[in-house]
PDB file of C-alpha atoms in Angstrom:
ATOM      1  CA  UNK A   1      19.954  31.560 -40.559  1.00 54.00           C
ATOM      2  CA  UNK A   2      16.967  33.542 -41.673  1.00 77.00           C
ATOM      3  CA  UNK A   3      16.688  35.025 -37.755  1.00 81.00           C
ATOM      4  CA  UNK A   4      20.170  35.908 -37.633  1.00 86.00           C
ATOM      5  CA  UNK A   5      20.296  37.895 -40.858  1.00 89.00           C
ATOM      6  CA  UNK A   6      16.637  39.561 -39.137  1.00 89.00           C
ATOM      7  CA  UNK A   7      19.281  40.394 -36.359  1.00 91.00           C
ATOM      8  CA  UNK A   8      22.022  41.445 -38.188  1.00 91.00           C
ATOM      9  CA  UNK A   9      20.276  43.950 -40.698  1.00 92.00           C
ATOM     10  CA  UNK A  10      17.971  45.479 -37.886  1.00 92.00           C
ATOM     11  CA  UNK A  11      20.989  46.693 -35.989  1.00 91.00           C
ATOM     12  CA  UNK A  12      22.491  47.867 -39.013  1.00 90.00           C
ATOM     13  CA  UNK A  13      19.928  49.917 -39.804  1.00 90.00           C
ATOM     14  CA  UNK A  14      19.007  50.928 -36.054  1.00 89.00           C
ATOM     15  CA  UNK A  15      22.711  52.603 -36.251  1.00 88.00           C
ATOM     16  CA  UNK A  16      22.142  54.490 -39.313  1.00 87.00           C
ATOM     17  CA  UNK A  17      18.955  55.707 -38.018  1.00 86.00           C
ATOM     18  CA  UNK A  18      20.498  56.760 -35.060  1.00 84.00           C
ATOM     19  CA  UNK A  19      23.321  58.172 -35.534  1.00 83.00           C
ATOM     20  CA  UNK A  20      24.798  61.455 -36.834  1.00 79.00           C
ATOM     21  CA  UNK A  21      28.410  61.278 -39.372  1.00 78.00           C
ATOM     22  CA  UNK A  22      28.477  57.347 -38.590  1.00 75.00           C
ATOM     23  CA  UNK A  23      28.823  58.469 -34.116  1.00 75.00           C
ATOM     24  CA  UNK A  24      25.963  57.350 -31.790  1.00 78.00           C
ATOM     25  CA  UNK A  25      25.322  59.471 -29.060  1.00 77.00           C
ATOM     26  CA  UNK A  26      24.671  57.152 -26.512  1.00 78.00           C
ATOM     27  CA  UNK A  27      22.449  59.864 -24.487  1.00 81.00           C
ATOM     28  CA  UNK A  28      19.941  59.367 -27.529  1.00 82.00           C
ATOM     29  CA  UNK A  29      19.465  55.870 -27.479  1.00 85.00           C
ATOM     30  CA  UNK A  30      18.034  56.530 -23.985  1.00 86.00           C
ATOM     31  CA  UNK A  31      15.478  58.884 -25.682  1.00 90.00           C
ATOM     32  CA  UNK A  32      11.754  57.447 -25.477  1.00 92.00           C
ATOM     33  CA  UNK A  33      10.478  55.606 -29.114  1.00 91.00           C
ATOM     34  CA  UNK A  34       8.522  57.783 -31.222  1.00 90.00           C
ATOM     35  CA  UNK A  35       5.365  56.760 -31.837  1.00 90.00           C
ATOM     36  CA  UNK A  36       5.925  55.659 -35.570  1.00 92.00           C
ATOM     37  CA  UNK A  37       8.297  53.087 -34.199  1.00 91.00           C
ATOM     38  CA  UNK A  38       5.930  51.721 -31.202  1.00 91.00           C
ATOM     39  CA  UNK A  39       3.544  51.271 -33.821  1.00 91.00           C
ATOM     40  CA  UNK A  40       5.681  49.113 -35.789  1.00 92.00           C
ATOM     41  CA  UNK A  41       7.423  47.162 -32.554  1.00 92.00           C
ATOM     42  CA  UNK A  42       3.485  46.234 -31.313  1.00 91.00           C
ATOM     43  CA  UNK A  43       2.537  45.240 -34.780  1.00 94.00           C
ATOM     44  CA  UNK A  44       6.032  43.000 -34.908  1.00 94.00           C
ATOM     45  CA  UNK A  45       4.542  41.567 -31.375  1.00 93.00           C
ATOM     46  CA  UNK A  46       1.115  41.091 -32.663  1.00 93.00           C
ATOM     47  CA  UNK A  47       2.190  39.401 -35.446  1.00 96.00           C
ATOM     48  CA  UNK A  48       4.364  37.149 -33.915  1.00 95.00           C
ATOM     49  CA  UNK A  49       1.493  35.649 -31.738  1.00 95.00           C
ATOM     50  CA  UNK A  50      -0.863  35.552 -34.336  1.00 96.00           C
ATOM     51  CA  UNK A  51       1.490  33.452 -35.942  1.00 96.00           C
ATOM     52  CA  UNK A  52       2.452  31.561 -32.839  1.00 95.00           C
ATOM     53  CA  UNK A  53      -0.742  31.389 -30.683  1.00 95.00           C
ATOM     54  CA  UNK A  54       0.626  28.438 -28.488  1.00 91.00           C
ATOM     55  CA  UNK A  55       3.393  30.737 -27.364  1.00 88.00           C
ATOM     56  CA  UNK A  56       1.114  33.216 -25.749  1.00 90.00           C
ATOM     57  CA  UNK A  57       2.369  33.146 -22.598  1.00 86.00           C
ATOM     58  CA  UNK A  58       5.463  34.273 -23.420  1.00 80.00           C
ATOM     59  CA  UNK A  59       4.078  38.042 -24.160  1.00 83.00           C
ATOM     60  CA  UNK A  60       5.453  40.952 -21.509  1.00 75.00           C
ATOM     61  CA  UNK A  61       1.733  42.178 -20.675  1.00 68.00           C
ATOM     62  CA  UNK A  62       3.300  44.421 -18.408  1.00 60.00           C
ATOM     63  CA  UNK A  63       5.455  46.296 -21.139  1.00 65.00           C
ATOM     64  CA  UNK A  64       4.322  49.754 -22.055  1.00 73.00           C
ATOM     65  CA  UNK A  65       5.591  50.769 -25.037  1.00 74.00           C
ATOM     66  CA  UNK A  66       5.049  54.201 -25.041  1.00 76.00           C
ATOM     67  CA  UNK A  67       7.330  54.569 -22.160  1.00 83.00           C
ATOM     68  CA  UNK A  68      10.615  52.148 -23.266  1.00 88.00           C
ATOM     69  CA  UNK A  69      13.508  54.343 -24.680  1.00 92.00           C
ATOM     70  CA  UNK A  70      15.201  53.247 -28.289  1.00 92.00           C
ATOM     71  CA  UNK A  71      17.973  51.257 -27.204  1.00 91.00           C
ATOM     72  CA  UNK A  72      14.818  48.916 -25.331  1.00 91.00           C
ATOM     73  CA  UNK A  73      13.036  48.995 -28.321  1.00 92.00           C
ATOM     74  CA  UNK A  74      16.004  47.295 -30.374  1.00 93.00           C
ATOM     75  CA  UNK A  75      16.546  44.986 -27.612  1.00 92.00           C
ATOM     76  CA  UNK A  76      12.375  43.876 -27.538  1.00 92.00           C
ATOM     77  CA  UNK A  77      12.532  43.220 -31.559  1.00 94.00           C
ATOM     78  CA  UNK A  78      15.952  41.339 -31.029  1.00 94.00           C
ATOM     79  CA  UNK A  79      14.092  39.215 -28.124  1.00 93.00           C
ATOM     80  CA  UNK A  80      11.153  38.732 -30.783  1.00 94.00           C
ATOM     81  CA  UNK A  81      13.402  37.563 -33.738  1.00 94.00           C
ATOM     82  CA  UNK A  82      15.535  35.049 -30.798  1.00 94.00           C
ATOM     83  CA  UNK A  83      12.029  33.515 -29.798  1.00 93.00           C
ATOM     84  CA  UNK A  84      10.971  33.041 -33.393  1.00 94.00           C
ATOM     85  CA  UNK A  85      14.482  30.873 -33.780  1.00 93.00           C
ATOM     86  CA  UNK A  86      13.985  28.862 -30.816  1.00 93.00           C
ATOM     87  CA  UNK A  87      10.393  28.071 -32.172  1.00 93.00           C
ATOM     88  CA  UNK A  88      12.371  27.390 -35.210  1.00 92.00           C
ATOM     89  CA  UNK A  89      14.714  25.135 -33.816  1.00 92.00           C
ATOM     90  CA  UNK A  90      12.455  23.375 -31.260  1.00 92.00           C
ATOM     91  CA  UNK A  91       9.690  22.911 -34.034  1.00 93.00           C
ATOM     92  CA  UNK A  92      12.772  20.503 -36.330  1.00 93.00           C
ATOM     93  CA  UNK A  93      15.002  19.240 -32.897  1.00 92.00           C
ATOM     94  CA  UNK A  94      10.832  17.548 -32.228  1.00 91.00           C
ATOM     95  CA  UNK A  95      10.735  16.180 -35.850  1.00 91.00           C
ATOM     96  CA  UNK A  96      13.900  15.002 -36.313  1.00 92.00           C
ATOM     97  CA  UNK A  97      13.642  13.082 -32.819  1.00 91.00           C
ATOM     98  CA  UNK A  98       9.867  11.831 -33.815  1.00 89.00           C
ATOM     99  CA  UNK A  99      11.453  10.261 -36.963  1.00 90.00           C
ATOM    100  CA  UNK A 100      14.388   8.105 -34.908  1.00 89.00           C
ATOM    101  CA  UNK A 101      11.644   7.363 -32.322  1.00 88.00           C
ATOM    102  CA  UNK A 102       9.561   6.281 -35.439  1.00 86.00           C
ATOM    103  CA  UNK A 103      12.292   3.801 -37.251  1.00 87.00           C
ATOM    104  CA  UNK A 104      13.347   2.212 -34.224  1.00 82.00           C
ATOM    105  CA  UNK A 105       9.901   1.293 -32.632  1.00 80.00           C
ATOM    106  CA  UNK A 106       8.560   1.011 -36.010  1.00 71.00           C
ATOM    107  CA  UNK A 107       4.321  -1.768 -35.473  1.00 60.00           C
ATOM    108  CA  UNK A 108       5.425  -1.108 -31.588  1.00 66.00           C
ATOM    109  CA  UNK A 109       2.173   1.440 -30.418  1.00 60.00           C
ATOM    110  CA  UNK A 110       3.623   4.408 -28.918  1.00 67.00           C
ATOM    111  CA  UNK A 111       2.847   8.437 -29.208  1.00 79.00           C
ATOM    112  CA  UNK A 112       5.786  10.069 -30.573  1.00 75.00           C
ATOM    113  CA  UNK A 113       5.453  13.713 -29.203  1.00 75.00           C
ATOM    114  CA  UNK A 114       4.564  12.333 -25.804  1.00 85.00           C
ATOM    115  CA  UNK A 115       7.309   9.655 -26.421  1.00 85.00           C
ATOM    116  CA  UNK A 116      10.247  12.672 -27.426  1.00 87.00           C
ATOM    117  CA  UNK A 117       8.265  15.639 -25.400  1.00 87.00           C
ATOM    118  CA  UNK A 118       8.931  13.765 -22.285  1.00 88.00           C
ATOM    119  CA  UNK A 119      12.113  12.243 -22.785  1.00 89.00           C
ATOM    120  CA  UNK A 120      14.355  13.692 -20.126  1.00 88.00           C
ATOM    121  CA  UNK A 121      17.502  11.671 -20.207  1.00 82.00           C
ATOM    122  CA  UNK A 122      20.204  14.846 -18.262  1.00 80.00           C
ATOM    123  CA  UNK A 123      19.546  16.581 -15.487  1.00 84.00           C
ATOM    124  CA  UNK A 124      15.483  16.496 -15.909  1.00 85.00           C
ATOM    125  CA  UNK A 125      15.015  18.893 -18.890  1.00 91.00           C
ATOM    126  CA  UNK A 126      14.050  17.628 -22.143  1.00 92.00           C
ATOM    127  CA  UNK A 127      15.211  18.976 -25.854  1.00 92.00           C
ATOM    128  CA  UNK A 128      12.991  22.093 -25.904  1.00 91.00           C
ATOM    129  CA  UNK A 129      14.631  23.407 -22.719  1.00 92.00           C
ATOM    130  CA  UNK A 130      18.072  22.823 -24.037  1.00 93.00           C
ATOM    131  CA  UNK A 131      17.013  25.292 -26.839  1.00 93.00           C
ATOM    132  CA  UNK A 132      15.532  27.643 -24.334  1.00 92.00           C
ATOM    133  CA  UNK A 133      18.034  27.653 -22.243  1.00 93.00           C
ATOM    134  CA  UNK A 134      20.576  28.597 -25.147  1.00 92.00           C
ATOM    135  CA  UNK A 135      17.976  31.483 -26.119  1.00 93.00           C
ATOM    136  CA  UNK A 136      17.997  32.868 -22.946  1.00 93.00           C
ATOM    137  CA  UNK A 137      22.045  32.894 -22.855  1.00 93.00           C
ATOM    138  CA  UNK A 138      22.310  34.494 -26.105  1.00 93.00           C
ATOM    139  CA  UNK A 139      19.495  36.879 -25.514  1.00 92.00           C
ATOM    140  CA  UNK A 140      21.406  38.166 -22.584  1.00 94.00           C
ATOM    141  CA  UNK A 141      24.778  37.813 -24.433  1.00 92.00           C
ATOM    142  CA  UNK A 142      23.471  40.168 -27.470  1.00 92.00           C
ATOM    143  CA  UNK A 143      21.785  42.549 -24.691  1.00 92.00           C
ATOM    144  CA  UNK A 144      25.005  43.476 -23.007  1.00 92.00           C
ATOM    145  CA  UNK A 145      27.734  43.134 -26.113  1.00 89.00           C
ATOM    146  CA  UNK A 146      25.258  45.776 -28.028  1.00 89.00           C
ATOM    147  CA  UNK A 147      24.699  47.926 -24.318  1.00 88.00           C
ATOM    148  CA  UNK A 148      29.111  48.090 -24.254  1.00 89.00           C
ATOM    149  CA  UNK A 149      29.709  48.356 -27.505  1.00 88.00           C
ATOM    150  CA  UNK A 150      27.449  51.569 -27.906  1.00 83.00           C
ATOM    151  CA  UNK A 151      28.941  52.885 -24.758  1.00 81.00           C
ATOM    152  CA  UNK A 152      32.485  52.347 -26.384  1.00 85.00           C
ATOM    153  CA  UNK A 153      30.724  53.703 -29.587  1.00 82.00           C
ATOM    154  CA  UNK A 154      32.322  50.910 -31.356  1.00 86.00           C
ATOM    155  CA  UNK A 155      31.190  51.413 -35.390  1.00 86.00           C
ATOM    156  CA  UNK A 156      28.663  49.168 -37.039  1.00 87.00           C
ATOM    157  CA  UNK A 157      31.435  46.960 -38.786  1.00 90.00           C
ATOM    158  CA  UNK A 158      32.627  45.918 -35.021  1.00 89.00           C
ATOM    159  CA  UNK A 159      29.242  45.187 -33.666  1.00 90.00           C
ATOM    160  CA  UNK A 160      27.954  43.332 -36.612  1.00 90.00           C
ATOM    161  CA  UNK A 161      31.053  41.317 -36.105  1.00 91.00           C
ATOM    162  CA  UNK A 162      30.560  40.834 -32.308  1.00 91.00           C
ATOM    163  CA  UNK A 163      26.705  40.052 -33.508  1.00 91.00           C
ATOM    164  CA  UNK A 164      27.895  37.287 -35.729  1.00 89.00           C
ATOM    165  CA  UNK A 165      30.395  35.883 -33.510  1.00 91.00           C
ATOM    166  CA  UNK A 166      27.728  35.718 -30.584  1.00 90.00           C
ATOM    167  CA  UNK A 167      25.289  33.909 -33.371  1.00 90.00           C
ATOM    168  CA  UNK A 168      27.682  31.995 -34.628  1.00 88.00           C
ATOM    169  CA  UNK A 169      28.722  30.298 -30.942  1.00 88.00           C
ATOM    170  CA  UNK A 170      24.243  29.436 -30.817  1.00 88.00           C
ATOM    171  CA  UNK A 171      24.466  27.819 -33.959  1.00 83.00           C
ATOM    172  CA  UNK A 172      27.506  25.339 -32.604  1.00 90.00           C
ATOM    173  CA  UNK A 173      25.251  24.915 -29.505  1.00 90.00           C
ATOM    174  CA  UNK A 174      22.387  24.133 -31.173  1.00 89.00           C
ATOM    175  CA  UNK A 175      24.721  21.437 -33.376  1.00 90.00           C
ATOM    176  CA  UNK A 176      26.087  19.454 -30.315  1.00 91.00           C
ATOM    177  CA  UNK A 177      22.490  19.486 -29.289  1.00 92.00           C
ATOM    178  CA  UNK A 178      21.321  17.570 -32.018  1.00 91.00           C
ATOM    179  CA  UNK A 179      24.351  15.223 -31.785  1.00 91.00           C
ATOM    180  CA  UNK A 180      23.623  14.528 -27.967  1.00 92.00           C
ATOM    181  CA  UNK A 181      19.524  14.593 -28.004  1.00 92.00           C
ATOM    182  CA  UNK A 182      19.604  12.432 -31.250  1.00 91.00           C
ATOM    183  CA  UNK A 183      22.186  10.274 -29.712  1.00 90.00           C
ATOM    184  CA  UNK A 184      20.441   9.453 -26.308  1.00 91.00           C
ATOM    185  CA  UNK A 185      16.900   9.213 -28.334  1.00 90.00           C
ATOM    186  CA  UNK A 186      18.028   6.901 -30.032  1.00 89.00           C
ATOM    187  CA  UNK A 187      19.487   4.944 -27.658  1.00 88.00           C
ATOM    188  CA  UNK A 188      16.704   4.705 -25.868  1.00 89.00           C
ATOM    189  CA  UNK A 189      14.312   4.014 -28.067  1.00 89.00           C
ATOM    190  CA  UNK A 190      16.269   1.130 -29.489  1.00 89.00           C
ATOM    191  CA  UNK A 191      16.496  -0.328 -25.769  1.00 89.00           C
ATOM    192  CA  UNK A 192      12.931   0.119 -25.489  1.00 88.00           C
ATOM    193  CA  UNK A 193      12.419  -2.169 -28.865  1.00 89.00           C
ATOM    194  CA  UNK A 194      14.309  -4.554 -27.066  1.00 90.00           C
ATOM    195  CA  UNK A 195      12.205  -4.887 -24.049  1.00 90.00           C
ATOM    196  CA  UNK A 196       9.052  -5.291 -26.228  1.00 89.00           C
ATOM    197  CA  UNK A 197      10.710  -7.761 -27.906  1.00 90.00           C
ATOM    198  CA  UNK A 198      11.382  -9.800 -24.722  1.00 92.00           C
ATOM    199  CA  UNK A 199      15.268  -9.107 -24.238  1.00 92.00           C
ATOM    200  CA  UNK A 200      16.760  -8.759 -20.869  1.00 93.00           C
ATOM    201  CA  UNK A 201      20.490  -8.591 -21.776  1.00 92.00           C
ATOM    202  CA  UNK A 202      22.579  -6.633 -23.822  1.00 91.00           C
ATOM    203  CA  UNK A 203      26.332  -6.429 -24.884  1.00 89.00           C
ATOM    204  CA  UNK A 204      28.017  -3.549 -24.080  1.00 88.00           C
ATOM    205  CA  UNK A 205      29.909  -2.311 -27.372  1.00 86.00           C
ATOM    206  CA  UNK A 206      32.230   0.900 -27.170  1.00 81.00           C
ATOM    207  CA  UNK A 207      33.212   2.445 -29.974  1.00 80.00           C
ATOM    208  CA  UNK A 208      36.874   2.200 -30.781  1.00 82.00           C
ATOM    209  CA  UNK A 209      38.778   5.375 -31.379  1.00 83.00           C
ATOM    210  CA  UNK A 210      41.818   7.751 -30.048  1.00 81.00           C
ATOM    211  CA  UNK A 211      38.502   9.749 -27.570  1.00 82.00           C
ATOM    212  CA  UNK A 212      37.533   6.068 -26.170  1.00 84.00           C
ATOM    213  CA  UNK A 213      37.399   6.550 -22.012  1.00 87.00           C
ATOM    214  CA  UNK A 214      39.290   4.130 -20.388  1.00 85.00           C
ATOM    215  CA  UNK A 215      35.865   3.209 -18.238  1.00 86.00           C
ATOM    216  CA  UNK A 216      33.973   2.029 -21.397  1.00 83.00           C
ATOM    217  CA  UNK A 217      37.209   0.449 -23.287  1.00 88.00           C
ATOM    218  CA  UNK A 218      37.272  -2.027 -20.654  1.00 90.00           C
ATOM    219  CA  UNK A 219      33.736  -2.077 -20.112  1.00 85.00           C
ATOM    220  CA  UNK A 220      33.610  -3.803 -24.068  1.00 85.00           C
ATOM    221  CA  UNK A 221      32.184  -6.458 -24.580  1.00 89.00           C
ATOM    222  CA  UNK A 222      30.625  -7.122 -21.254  1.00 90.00           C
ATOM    223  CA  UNK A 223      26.827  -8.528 -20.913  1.00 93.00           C
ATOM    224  CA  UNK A 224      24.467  -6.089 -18.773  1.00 91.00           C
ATOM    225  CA  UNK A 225      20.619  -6.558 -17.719  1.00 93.00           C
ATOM    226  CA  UNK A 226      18.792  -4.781 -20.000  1.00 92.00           C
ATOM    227  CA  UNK A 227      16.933  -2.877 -16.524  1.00 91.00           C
ATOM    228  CA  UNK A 228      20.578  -1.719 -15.653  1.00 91.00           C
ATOM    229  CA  UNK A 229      21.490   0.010 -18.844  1.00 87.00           C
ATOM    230  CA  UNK A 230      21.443   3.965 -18.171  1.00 84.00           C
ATOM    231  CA  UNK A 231      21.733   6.520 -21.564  1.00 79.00           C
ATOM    232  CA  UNK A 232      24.322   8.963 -20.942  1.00 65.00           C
TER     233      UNK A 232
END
């Protein structure tokens, strides 16, 4: 949650630096960044590819800072502090999955990054664009609650709130993703474990409860060629 406190307090005090008896002017956000601030939003930049080299490509090379106004300047650090937690994210979603991959073809020679990097079991994306993906929804999400509520001049106390609420709807994302990608990993690798081992047919076992699909309760029990199974 370390990002989303980042988030959280940077707003806060982006209001109180901008406005005047606890009212932004809206007009003033629009005003260009002085140059104590650009200093501080390219050093935030530089420092977050110093400390992230392989994400290089992801720098704006055609953003002049000297020319964005102060509302673009709080959006660019926001954008910043997102990236750092889908690093974050993508950097444990890759362990965690290395680890199943690991205990389930456990003496069987295989390279785990290539092995989870490459595993693209929905719609042809792997883990790491899942994450990206949700980034890039909350990045616009945060973008254009903060643009309305300014306009509305909603206080601090509401848009912190709407900030949270906005976080708190990534975090559940990123929850179900680790259910799912874990899940079908899993899966997988144990089927592959199987093959090595020689086995070409498996029993289909559903488990039992009140969410059970009518497909796959009557599918129980029933023997499938290993080739046939599909994760999903």
């Amino acid at each position: 949650m370390e990002q989303s406190q980042k988030i959280q307090q940077e707003i806060a005090r982006f209001y109180a630096e901008n406005s005047v008896d606890n009212v932004l002017k809206y007009s003033n956000l629009l005003q260009t960044m002085s140059k104590a601030d650009v200093a501080l939003l390219y050093e935030k930049e530089e420092l977050f590819f110093l400390k992230y080299p392989q994400y290089d490509n992801l720098r704006d090379t055609r953003k002049n800072y000297y020319k964005i106004d102060r509302l673009q300047g709080l959006q660019k650090s926001i954008q910043l502090d997102l990236m750092e937690m889908g690093i974050n994210q993508s950097d444990e979603m890759r362990k965690l999955l290395q680890s199943i991959v690991s205990s389930n073809l456990g003496g069987i020679n295989t390279d785990l990054i290539n092995y989870v990097d490459d595993f693209r079991w929905l719609n042809g994306v792997n883990f790491s664009d899942r994450i990206w993906g949700n980034m890039n929804r909350l990045k616009s999400k945060l973008n254009e609650h903060l643009n309305d509520a300014l306009l509305r001049g909603d206080s601090i106390d509401k848009i912190i709130k709407d900030v949270k609420i906005n976080l708190g709807a990534s975090y559940s994302d990123a929850s179900r993703l680790v259910i799912t990608e874990s899940s079908a990993v899993h899966n997988t690798a144990t089927l592959d474990r199987y093959k090595a081992m020689g086995v070409t047919q498996v029993e289909f076992s559903a488990a039992m409860d009140e969410r059970t699909s009518e497909k796959c309760t009557s599918a129980d029990g029933d023997i499938i060629e290993i080739d046939d199974v599909k994760i999903g």
